[in-house]
Coordinates of C-alpha atoms in Angstrom, one line a residue:
X1312 CA -3.4 50.3 44.7
X1313 CA -5.3 53.2 46.3
X1314 CA -3.0 56.2 46.4
X1315 CA -5.1 58.6 48.3
X1316 CA -7.9 56.3 49.2
X1317 CA -11.6 57.1 49.1
X1318 CA -11.5 59.7 46.4
X1319 CA -14.9 60.8 47.4
X1320 CA -14.0 61.2 51.1
X1321 CA -10.7 62.8 50.3
X1322 CA -12.4 65.2 47.9
X1323 CA -15.4 65.6 50.0
X1324 CA -14.2 66.0 53.5
X1325 CA -11.7 68.4 55.0
X1326 CA -8.7 67.5 57.0
X1327 CA -7.9 64.2 55.3
X1328 CA -4.3 65.0 54.4
X1329 CA -1.2 62.9 54.4
X1330 CA -0.1 60.3 51.8
X1331 CA 0.1 56.8 53.0
X1332 CA 1.2 55.2 49.8
X1333 CA 1.9 51.5 49.3
X1334 CA 3.3 49.9 46.2
X1335 CA 1.8 46.8 44.7
X1336 CA 3.3 43.5 45.6
X1337 CA 4.1 44.3 49.2
X1338 CA 1.5 41.8 50.4
X1339 CA 2.8 41.0 53.8
X1340 CA 5.6 43.6 54.3
X1341 CA 4.1 45.0 57.5
X1342 CA 2.9 41.6 58.8
X1343 CA 6.3 40.0 58.4
X1344 CA 8.0 42.6 60.7
X1345 CA 6.6 40.9 63.7
X1346 CA 8.7 38.4 65.7
X1347 CA 8.9 35.2 63.6
X1348 CA 9.8 33.2 66.7
X1349 CA 6.3 33.3 68.2
X1350 CA 4.9 29.9 68.7
X1351 CA 1.4 28.7 67.8
X1352 CA 0.0 29.3 71.2
X1353 CA 1.1 33.0 71.0
X1354 CA -0.5 33.3 67.6
X1355 CA -3.8 32.2 69.1
X1356 CA -4.0 35.1 71.5
X1357 CA -7.1 37.2 71.1
X1358 CA -6.8 40.2 68.7
X1359 CA -6.5 43.7 69.9
X1360 CA -7.2 46.9 67.9
X1361 CA -6.5 50.4 69.3
X1362 CA -9.6 52.6 69.9
X1363 CA -11.9 49.8 68.7
X1364 CA -15.0 48.1 69.9
X1365 CA -15.9 44.7 68.6
X1366 CA -18.3 42.0 69.6
X1367 CA -18.6 38.3 68.4
X1368 CA -21.9 37.6 66.7
X1369 CA -23.5 34.5 65.1
X1370 CA -23.9 34.1 61.4
X1371 CA -27.7 34.3 61.9
X1372 CA -27.2 37.9 63.0
X1373 CA -25.7 39.0 59.6
X1374 CA -28.6 40.5 57.7
X1375 CA -28.3 39.6 54.1
X1376 CA -25.6 36.9 54.6
X1377 CA -27.8 34.1 53.3
X1378 CA -28.6 36.0 50.1
X1379 CA -25.0 36.8 49.1
X1380 CA -23.3 35.2 46.1
X1381 CA -20.9 33.0 48.1
X1382 CA -19.3 31.5 45.0
X1383 CA -18.2 35.0 43.9
X1384 CA -17.0 35.8 47.4
X1385 CA -15.0 32.5 47.5
X1386 CA -13.4 33.4 44.2
X1387 CA -12.3 36.8 45.5
X1388 CA -10.9 35.1 48.6
X1389 CA -9.0 32.6 46.6
X1390 CA -7.2 35.4 44.8
X1391 CA -5.8 36.6 48.1
X1392 CA -4.9 33.1 49.1
X1393 CA -2.7 32.7 46.1
X1394 CA -0.7 35.8 47.3
X1395 CA -0.5 34.4 50.9
X1396 CA 0.6 31.0 49.6
X1397 CA 2.8 31.6 46.6
X1398 CA 3.9 28.5 44.7
X1399 CA 7.6 27.5 45.1
X1400 CA 9.6 28.5 42.0
X1401 CA 12.4 26.0 42.4
X1402 CA 10.3 23.0 43.2
X1403 CA 11.5 22.7 46.7
X1404 CA 8.2 22.9 48.5
X1405 CA 9.5 22.1 51.9
X1406 CA 12.1 24.9 51.8
X1407 CA 9.6 27.3 50.4
X1408 CA 7.1 26.5 53.1
X1409 CA 9.8 26.9 55.8
X1410 CA 10.6 30.4 54.4
X1411 CA 6.9 31.3 54.4
X1412 CA 6.6 30.2 58.0
X1413 CA 9.4 32.6 59.0
X1414 CA 7.6 35.5 57.2
X1415 CA 4.2 35.0 58.7
X1416 CA 2.8 35.3 62.2
X1417 CA -0.3 36.1 64.0
X1418 CA -3.2 37.0 61.8
X1419 CA -1.3 36.2 58.6
X1420 CA -0.5 32.8 59.8
X1421 CA -4.1 32.1 60.7
X1422 CA -5.3 33.3 57.3
X1423 CA -2.7 31.2 55.6
X1424 CA -3.9 28.1 57.4
X1425 CA -7.5 28.8 56.3
X1426 CA -6.2 29.4 52.8
X1427 CA -4.7 25.9 52.8
X1428 CA -8.1 24.5 53.6
X1429 CA -9.7 26.7 50.9
X1430 CA -7.4 25.5 48.2
X1431 CA -7.8 21.9 49.2
X1432 CA -11.6 22.3 49.0
X1433 CA -11.7 23.5 45.4
X1434 CA -14.1 23.3 43.7
X1435 CA -17.0 24.5 45.9
X1436 CA -20.6 25.2 44.9
X1437 CA -22.8 27.9 46.4
X1438 CA -23.7 25.9 49.4
X1439 CA -20.2 24.6 49.9
X1440 CA -18.7 28.1 49.8
X1441 CA -21.2 29.4 52.3
X1442 CA -20.4 26.5 54.6
X1443 CA -16.7 27.0 54.2
X1444 CA -16.8 30.6 55.5
X1445 CA -19.1 29.6 58.4
X1446 CA -16.9 26.8 59.5
X1447 CA -13.6 28.7 59.3
X1448 CA -14.5 32.2 60.4
X1449 CA -16.3 33.9 63.3
X1450 CA -18.0 37.3 62.6
X1451 CA -17.0 40.2 64.8
X1452 CA -19.0 43.4 64.6
X1453 CA -16.4 46.1 64.6
X1454 CA -16.5 49.9 65.0
X1455 CA -14.2 52.7 66.0
X1456 CA -14.6 53.3 69.7
X1457 CA -17.6 55.6 70.2
X1458 CA -19.0 55.2 66.6
X1459 CA -22.2 53.3 65.8
X1460 CA -21.2 52.4 62.2
X1461 CA -18.3 52.4 59.8
X1462 CA -17.8 54.5 56.7
X1463 CA -17.7 53.5 53.0
X1464 CA -16.4 55.3 49.9
X1465 CA -15.7 54.0 46.4
X1466 CA -12.9 54.1 43.8
X1467 CA -12.3 53.1 40.3
X1468 CA -9.7 52.9 37.4
X1469 CA -10.1 55.9 35.0
X1470 CA -9.9 55.4 31.3
X1471 CA -8.2 58.5 29.9
X1472 CA -7.3 59.7 26.4
X1473 CA -3.6 60.2 25.8
X1474 CA -0.6 60.2 23.4
X1475 CA 2.9 58.8 23.5
X1476 CA 4.2 62.1 22.2
X1477 CA 3.2 65.7 22.9
X1478 CA 0.6 67.1 20.5
X1479 CA -1.5 70.2 20.3
X1480 CA -4.2 68.3 22.2
X1481 CA -2.1 66.3 24.6
X1482 CA 0.4 68.5 26.4
X1483 CA 0.7 67.4 30.1
X1484 CA 3.0 64.5 30.9
X1485 CA 2.8 61.8 33.5
X1486 CA 6.2 60.8 34.8
X1487 CA 7.9 57.7 35.9
X1488 CA 10.0 57.6 39.1
X1489 CA 12.9 60.1 38.9
X1490 CA 16.4 58.8 39.5
X1491 CA 17.1 61.5 42.1
X1492 CA 14.2 60.5 44.3
X1493 CA 15.5 58.9 47.5
X1494 CA 14.2 57.7 50.8
X1495 CA 16.3 58.4 53.9
X1496 CA 18.2 55.3 55.0
X1497 CA 17.3 53.2 51.9
X1498 CA 20.1 52.3 49.4
X1499 CA 17.8 50.5 47.0
X1500 CA 14.1 51.3 46.7
X1501 CA 12.9 48.6 44.4
X1502 CA 9.2 48.2 43.8
X1503 CA 8.1 48.5 47.4
X1504 CA 8.5 52.3 47.8
X1505 CA 8.1 53.3 51.4
X1506 CA 4.8 54.9 52.2
X1507 CA 5.2 56.5 55.5
X1508 CA 7.5 56.8 58.5
X1509 CA 10.4 57.8 56.4
X1510 CA 11.7 61.0 54.8
X1511 CA 11.4 61.1 51.0
X1512 CA 13.3 63.8 49.1
X1513 CA 16.1 64.4 46.6
X1514 CA 19.9 64.1 47.2
X1515 CA 22.1 67.1 47.1
X1516 CA 25.8 66.2 47.2
X1517 CA 26.8 62.9 48.8
X1518 CA 24.8 63.0 52.1
X1519 CA 22.3 65.8 52.2
X1520 CA 18.7 65.1 51.3
X1521 CA 16.2 68.0 50.8
X1522 CA 12.5 68.0 50.2
X1523 CA 11.6 66.9 46.7
X1524 CA 9.9 69.2 44.1
X1525 CA 6.3 70.1 44.9
X1526 CA 3.4 69.7 42.4
X1527 CA 3.8 73.4 41.4
X1528 CA 7.5 73.0 40.8
X1529 CA 7.0 69.9 38.7
X1530 CA 4.2 71.5 36.7
X1531 CA 6.4 74.4 36.1
X1532 CA 9.1 72.2 34.5
X1533 CA 11.4 71.0 37.3
X1534 CA 11.7 67.6 35.6
X1535 CA 12.1 68.9 32.1
X1536 CA 15.1 67.3 30.3
X1537 CA 15.1 64.1 32.5
X1538 CA 13.2 62.1 29.8
X1539 CA 10.8 60.7 32.4
X1540 CA 7.6 61.1 30.3
X1541 CA 5.5 58.0 30.0
X1542 CA 2.9 59.6 27.9
X1543 CA 0.9 62.9 27.6
X1544 CA -2.7 63.6 28.8
X1545 CA -5.1 66.4 27.9
X1546 CA -4.7 68.6 31.0
X1547 CA -3.5 68.6 34.6
X1548 CA -6.9 67.6 35.9
X1549 CA -6.6 64.3 34.1
X1550 CA -3.2 63.8 35.7
X1551 CA -4.6 64.7 39.2
X1552 CA -7.5 62.2 39.0
X1553 CA -5.2 59.4 37.8
X1554 CA -2.9 60.1 40.7
X1555 CA -5.8 60.1 43.2
X1556 CA -7.0 56.7 41.9
X1557 CA -3.5 55.2 41.7
X1558 CA -3.9 53.7 38.3
X1559 CA -5.2 54.4 34.8
X1560 CA -6.0 53.0 31.4
X1561 CA -4.7 55.4 28.8
X1562 CA -6.2 55.0 25.4
X1563 CA -3.5 56.2 22.9
X1564 CA -4.2 57.7 19.5
X1565 CA -3.7 54.4 17.7
X1566 CA -6.2 52.7 19.9
X1567 CA -3.7 50.9 22.1
X1568 CA -4.5 50.8 25.9
X1569 CA -1.5 51.7 28.0
X1570 CA -1.8 50.5 31.6
X1571 CA 0.0 52.5 34.3
X1572 CA 0.0 52.0 38.1
X1573 CA 1.4 53.8 41.1
X1574 CA 5.1 53.6 41.6
X1575 CA 6.3 56.3 44.1
X1576 CA 5.6 59.7 45.4
X1577 CA 7.4 62.9 46.1
X1578 CA 7.1 62.8 49.9
X1579 CA 4.8 65.7 50.4
X1580 CA 1.5 65.1 52.3
X1581 CA -1.7 65.1 50.3
X1582 CA -4.2 68.0 50.7
X1583 CA -7.8 67.3 49.7
X1584 CA -8.8 69.7 46.9
X1585 CA -12.3 69.4 48.2
X1586 CA -11.1 71.1 51.4
X1587 CA -9.6 73.9 49.5
X1588 CA -12.9 74.5 47.6
X1589 CA -14.8 74.4 50.9
X1590 CA -12.4 77.0 52.4
X1591 CA -12.8 79.2 49.3
X1592 CA -16.6 78.8 49.6
X1593 CA -16.6 77.8 46.0
X1594 CA -18.8 74.8 46.9
X1595 CA -20.8 73.6 49.8
X1596 CA -20.2 70.1 51.4
X1597 CA -23.4 68.8 49.8
X1598 CA -22.4 70.0 46.3
X1599 CA -18.9 68.4 46.4
X1600 CA -18.5 65.2 44.3
X1601 CA -15.8 63.9 42.0
X1602 CA -17.7 65.1 38.9
X1603 CA -18.6 68.5 40.3
X1604 CA -15.0 69.2 41.2
X1605 CA -13.9 68.2 37.6
X1606 CA -16.6 70.4 36.2
X1607 CA -15.6 73.4 38.4
X1608 CA -11.9 73.0 37.4
X1609 CA -12.7 72.9 33.7
X1610 CA -14.9 76.0 34.0
X1611 CA -12.3 77.9 36.1
X1612 CA -8.9 76.9 34.8
X1613 CA -7.0 79.8 36.4
X1614 CA -8.5 79.3 39.8
X1615 CA -8.2 75.5 39.4
X1616 CA -4.4 75.9 39.0
X1617 CA -4.1 77.4 42.5
X1618 CA -6.5 74.8 44.0
X1619 CA -4.6 72.0 42.4
X1620 CA -1.3 73.3 43.5
X1621 CA -2.4 73.6 47.1
X1622 CA -1.9 69.8 47.0
X1623 CA 1.9 69.6 47.0
X1624 CA 1.8 65.8 46.7
X1625 CA 2.7 64.3 43.4
X1626 CA 2.6 60.6 42.2
X1627 CA 4.9 58.9 39.8
X1628 CA 3.8 55.9 37.7
X1629 CA 5.1 52.8 36.0
X1630 CA 3.9 50.9 33.0
X1631 CA 2.4 47.5 33.8
X1632 CA 2.1 44.4 31.6
X1633 CA -1.7 44.0 32.3
X1634 CA -3.8 43.2 29.3
X1635 CA -6.6 45.5 28.3
X1636 CA -9.3 43.3 29.9
X1637 CA -7.4 42.8 33.2
X1638 CA -8.5 44.6 36.3
X1639 CA -6.2 46.9 38.2
X1640 CA -3.8 45.3 40.7
X1641 CA -4.1 46.3 44.4
X1642 CA -1.4 46.7 47.0
X1643 CA -1.6 43.0 47.9
X1644 CA -0.5 42.3 44.4
X1645 CA -3.6 40.6 43.1
X1646 CA -6.2 41.7 40.5
X1647 CA -9.0 43.6 42.1
X1648 CA -12.6 42.3 41.7
X1649 CA -15.3 45.0 41.2
X1650 CA -17.7 45.0 44.2
X1651 CA -15.6 42.4 46.1
X1652 CA -12.2 44.1 46.6
X1653 CA -11.8 46.8 49.2
X1654 CA -9.0 49.1 50.4
X1655 CA -8.5 49.1 54.2
X1656 CA -6.2 50.6 56.8
X1657 CA -3.2 48.2 56.5
X1658 CA -1.8 49.4 59.7
X1659 CA -4.7 47.5 61.4
X1660 CA -5.8 44.9 58.9
X1661 CA -4.0 42.2 57.1
X1662 CA -4.3 41.8 53.3
X1663 CA -6.5 38.8 52.5
X1664 CA -8.9 39.5 55.5
X1665 CA -12.5 38.9 54.6
X1666 CA -15.2 41.3 55.8
X1667 CA -19.0 41.2 55.6
X1668 CA -20.5 44.7 54.9
X1669 CA -24.1 45.6 55.3
X1670 CA -25.1 49.0 53.9
X1671 CA -27.6 50.9 51.8
X1672 CA -25.6 52.5 49.0
X1673 CA -26.6 54.8 46.0
X1674 CA -25.1 52.4 43.4
X1675 CA -27.7 52.9 40.7
X1676 CA -28.4 56.6 41.2
X1677 CA -27.8 59.4 43.6
X1678 CA -31.1 58.9 45.5
X1679 CA -31.7 55.2 44.8
X1680 CA -30.9 52.8 47.6
X1681 CA -29.3 49.5 46.8
X1682 CA -28.7 46.8 49.4
X1683 CA -25.0 46.1 49.6
X1684 CA -24.9 43.0 51.8
X1685 CA -21.9 41.0 50.8
X1686 CA -18.6 39.5 51.7
X1687 CA -15.6 41.5 50.5
X1688 CA -11.8 41.0 50.8
X1689 CA -9.1 43.4 51.9
X1690 CA -6.7 43.6 48.9
X1691 CA -5.7 47.3 48.8
X1692 CA -5.0 50.3 50.9
X1693 CA -5.0 54.1 50.8
X1694 CA -3.9 57.1 52.8
X1695 CA -7.4 58.2 53.7
X1696 CA -8.5 54.8 54.8
X1697 CA -8.0 55.2 58.5
X1698 CA -9.6 53.2 61.2
X1699 CA -11.0 49.7 61.9
X1700 CA -14.4 50.2 60.2
X1701 CA -13.3 52.2 57.1
X1702 CA -13.2 50.8 53.5
X1703 CA -13.0 52.0 49.9
X1704 CA -14.9 49.7 47.5
X1705 CA -13.4 49.0 44.1
X1706 CA -16.1 49.4 41.3
X1707 CA -14.0 48.7 38.2
X1708 CA -12.9 50.8 35.3
X1709 CA -14.5 53.5 33.1
X1710 CA -17.1 56.2 33.3
X1711 CA -19.9 54.1 34.8
X1712 CA -17.6 52.9 37.6
X1713 CA -16.5 56.5 38.1
X1714 CA -20.1 57.7 38.5
X1715 CA -20.9 54.9 41.0
X1716 CA -17.7 55.4 43.0
X1717 CA -18.3 59.1 43.1
X1718 CA -21.7 58.7 44.8
X1719 CA -20.5 56.4 47.7
X1720 CA -20.0 58.2 51.0
X1721 CA -22.2 56.2 53.3
X1722 CA -22.3 54.5 56.7
X1723 CA -22.3 50.7 56.9
X1724 CA -22.0 47.9 59.4
X1725 CA -18.6 46.1 59.3
X1726 CA -18.2 42.5 60.3
X1727 CA -14.6 41.3 60.4
X1728 CA -14.4 37.6 59.6
X1729 CA -11.9 36.3 62.1
X1730 CA -10.2 32.9 61.6
X1731 CA -11.5 30.5 64.2
X1732 CA -8.0 30.0 65.5
X1733 CA -8.1 33.6 66.7
X1734 CA -11.7 33.6 67.9
X1735 CA -11.6 35.3 71.3
X1736 CA -14.1 32.8 72.6
X1737 CA -12.3 29.8 71.3
X1738 CA -8.9 31.1 72.3
X1739 CA -10.3 31.7 75.8
X1740 CA -11.2 28.0 76.1
X1741 CA -7.6 27.0 75.4
X1742 CA -6.0 29.5 77.8
X1743 CA -4.4 27.5 80.7
X1744 CA -5.4 28.4 84.2
X1745 CA -2.7 30.0 86.4
X1746 CA -1.1 27.7 88.9
X1747 CA -2.8 27.6 92.3
X1748 CA -1.4 30.1 94.7
X1749 CA 0.2 28.3 97.8
X1750 CA -1.6 28.7 101.1
X1751 CA 0.1 30.2 104.2
X1752 CA 1.0 26.7 105.6
X1753 CA 1.6 24.9 102.4
X1754 CA 5.4 25.1 102.7
X1755 CA 5.3 23.4 106.1
X1756 CA 2.9 20.7 105.2
X1757 CA 4.6 19.9 102.0
X1758 CA 8.1 19.4 103.4
X1759 CA 7.4 16.9 106.3
X1760 CA 5.2 14.0 107.1
X1761 CA 2.2 14.4 109.3
X1762 CA 3.1 12.6 112.6
X1763 CA -0.6 12.2 113.5
X1764 CA -1.5 10.2 110.5
X1765 CA -2.8 6.8 111.6
X1766 CA -0.8 4.7 109.2
X1767 CA 2.4 6.6 109.7
X1768 CA 5.3 4.8 111.4
X1769 CA 6.4 8.2 112.9
X1770 CA 3.5 7.9 115.5
X1771 CA 5.5 5.1 117.2
X1772 CA 8.8 6.8 117.0
X1773 CA 8.1 10.2 118.4
X1774 CA 8.2 10.1 122.3
X1775 CA 5.2 11.6 124.1
X1776 CA 5.9 14.4 126.6
X1777 CA 6.1 13.6 130.3
X1778 CA 2.7 14.1 132.1
X1779 CA 2.4 17.1 134.3
X1780 CA 2.1 16.4 138.1
X1781 CA -1.5 16.4 139.4
X1782 CA -2.5 19.3 141.5
X1783 CA -4.4 18.5 144.8
X1784 CA -7.8 20.1 144.7
X1785 CA -8.7 19.4 148.4
X1786 CA -5.8 21.1 150.2
X1787 CA -6.7 24.3 152.0
X1788 CA -4.8 27.3 151.3
X1789 CA -4.3 29.5 154.4
X1790 CA -5.9 32.9 154.1
X1791 CA -3.6 35.9 154.1
X1792 CA -3.6 37.8 157.4
X1793 CA -5.8 40.8 157.5
X1794 CA -4.1 44.2 157.9
X1795 CA -4.8 46.1 161.1
X1796 CA -6.7 49.3 160.6
X1797 CA -5.7 52.2 162.9
X1798 CA -8.5 54.5 164.1
X1799 CA -8.6 57.8 162.5
X1800 CA -7.8 60.9 164.7
X1801 CA -10.4 63.6 164.9
X1802 CA -9.2 67.1 165.4
X1803 CA -12.0 69.3 166.7
X1804 CA -11.6 73.0 167.1
X1805 CA -12.9 74.5 170.5
X1806 CA -16.0 76.4 170.4
X1807 CA -15.6 80.1 170.5

């Protein structure tokens, strides 16, 4: 899984701090926290993302969709389907399906239903795979509110030289999870180590939990004597880059490949070393890349120590049983497919969600433009992957994958492929109209018969009112006597 997410972005850009770590195999841990009692009508409500703008589009509007390798896309999608629809272990398919229904709701339920159809449709050729996506999904062009495009970075699995025992060449250990690492409120941590929203530290006494050792304290020997060493690498820079990527293939001295993957973290937020170098004015933003940072650290070991330790976060690993040729496993718990698997913001997107991305990327060389128009699947996450239109593309293992991933820091158009059951247009068609509001006289007319209705028996039963007496129109009405007017007195003054 992506530990820090978007190694280029994290190393390149300032301010992307904070470790949002997720352990492999959690698949639907966050999705299952929703109320399992929602009915199917509630699950069909239109989606809502905070601070997001999205617009339904037609498949014809997706530039490059027709030329994509739909069979390869369908294979990547099926890998996620197997995680969404695990096979029952005890043979009781009905009980297993019932438990699965309790754990899924909303988006995950809709994706599971599409997965049922996908697995029933196997095998599909190129035309069949293309038709399957078009029939079961609706593209939504999606962006963060106010943005005109999304943002892409790349990641990979490093292959590093190492040794099971310390030697003159290999002196820096990578550690497994310490027994005194605890998460507040959790008695048992298991494989799904909490990534955020909870205090991680070490226990002092019976109840007190204090912050865990920082990177500097661990490098200075805070864990010496605990026998936590998995193996030894050449220098702390190798350890740092393995931690940023979240997994590594370690080639031991006898040629054996040791596979390690993220297991847990020390609870301190991640600080991008690229930000530190920018603040020091050791590099400009245009100069920063994964390779340039490594070269600078190797050329300036004393200064590199301070830069490295500015990042207090530290990652612990576990040994996996992956074969040498197997790809790394993402947070969904499925093997990643180079060029098809992406890490997304899991607080917004569900694992197994397909996207179509259209971008011009420097895959072959720094200044060479390659059309990257393809369907990808959300199978991983990372702390720097924040927002609805943000993705880290997995490019595989080794030096070439590292060079490619290190060049990716580009805008791109994001199309979320929404299951038809959640299509805002389709859902709107099924939304029932509200009941008609009663009129001002509806209560009266609804509670009694209309006595004026021609076929009503009430017209014969209700007595008519007595007619009013006629008023004679010819009778003369005597005029009222006129009032007598007294003459006014005139008072004249005598002449002088």
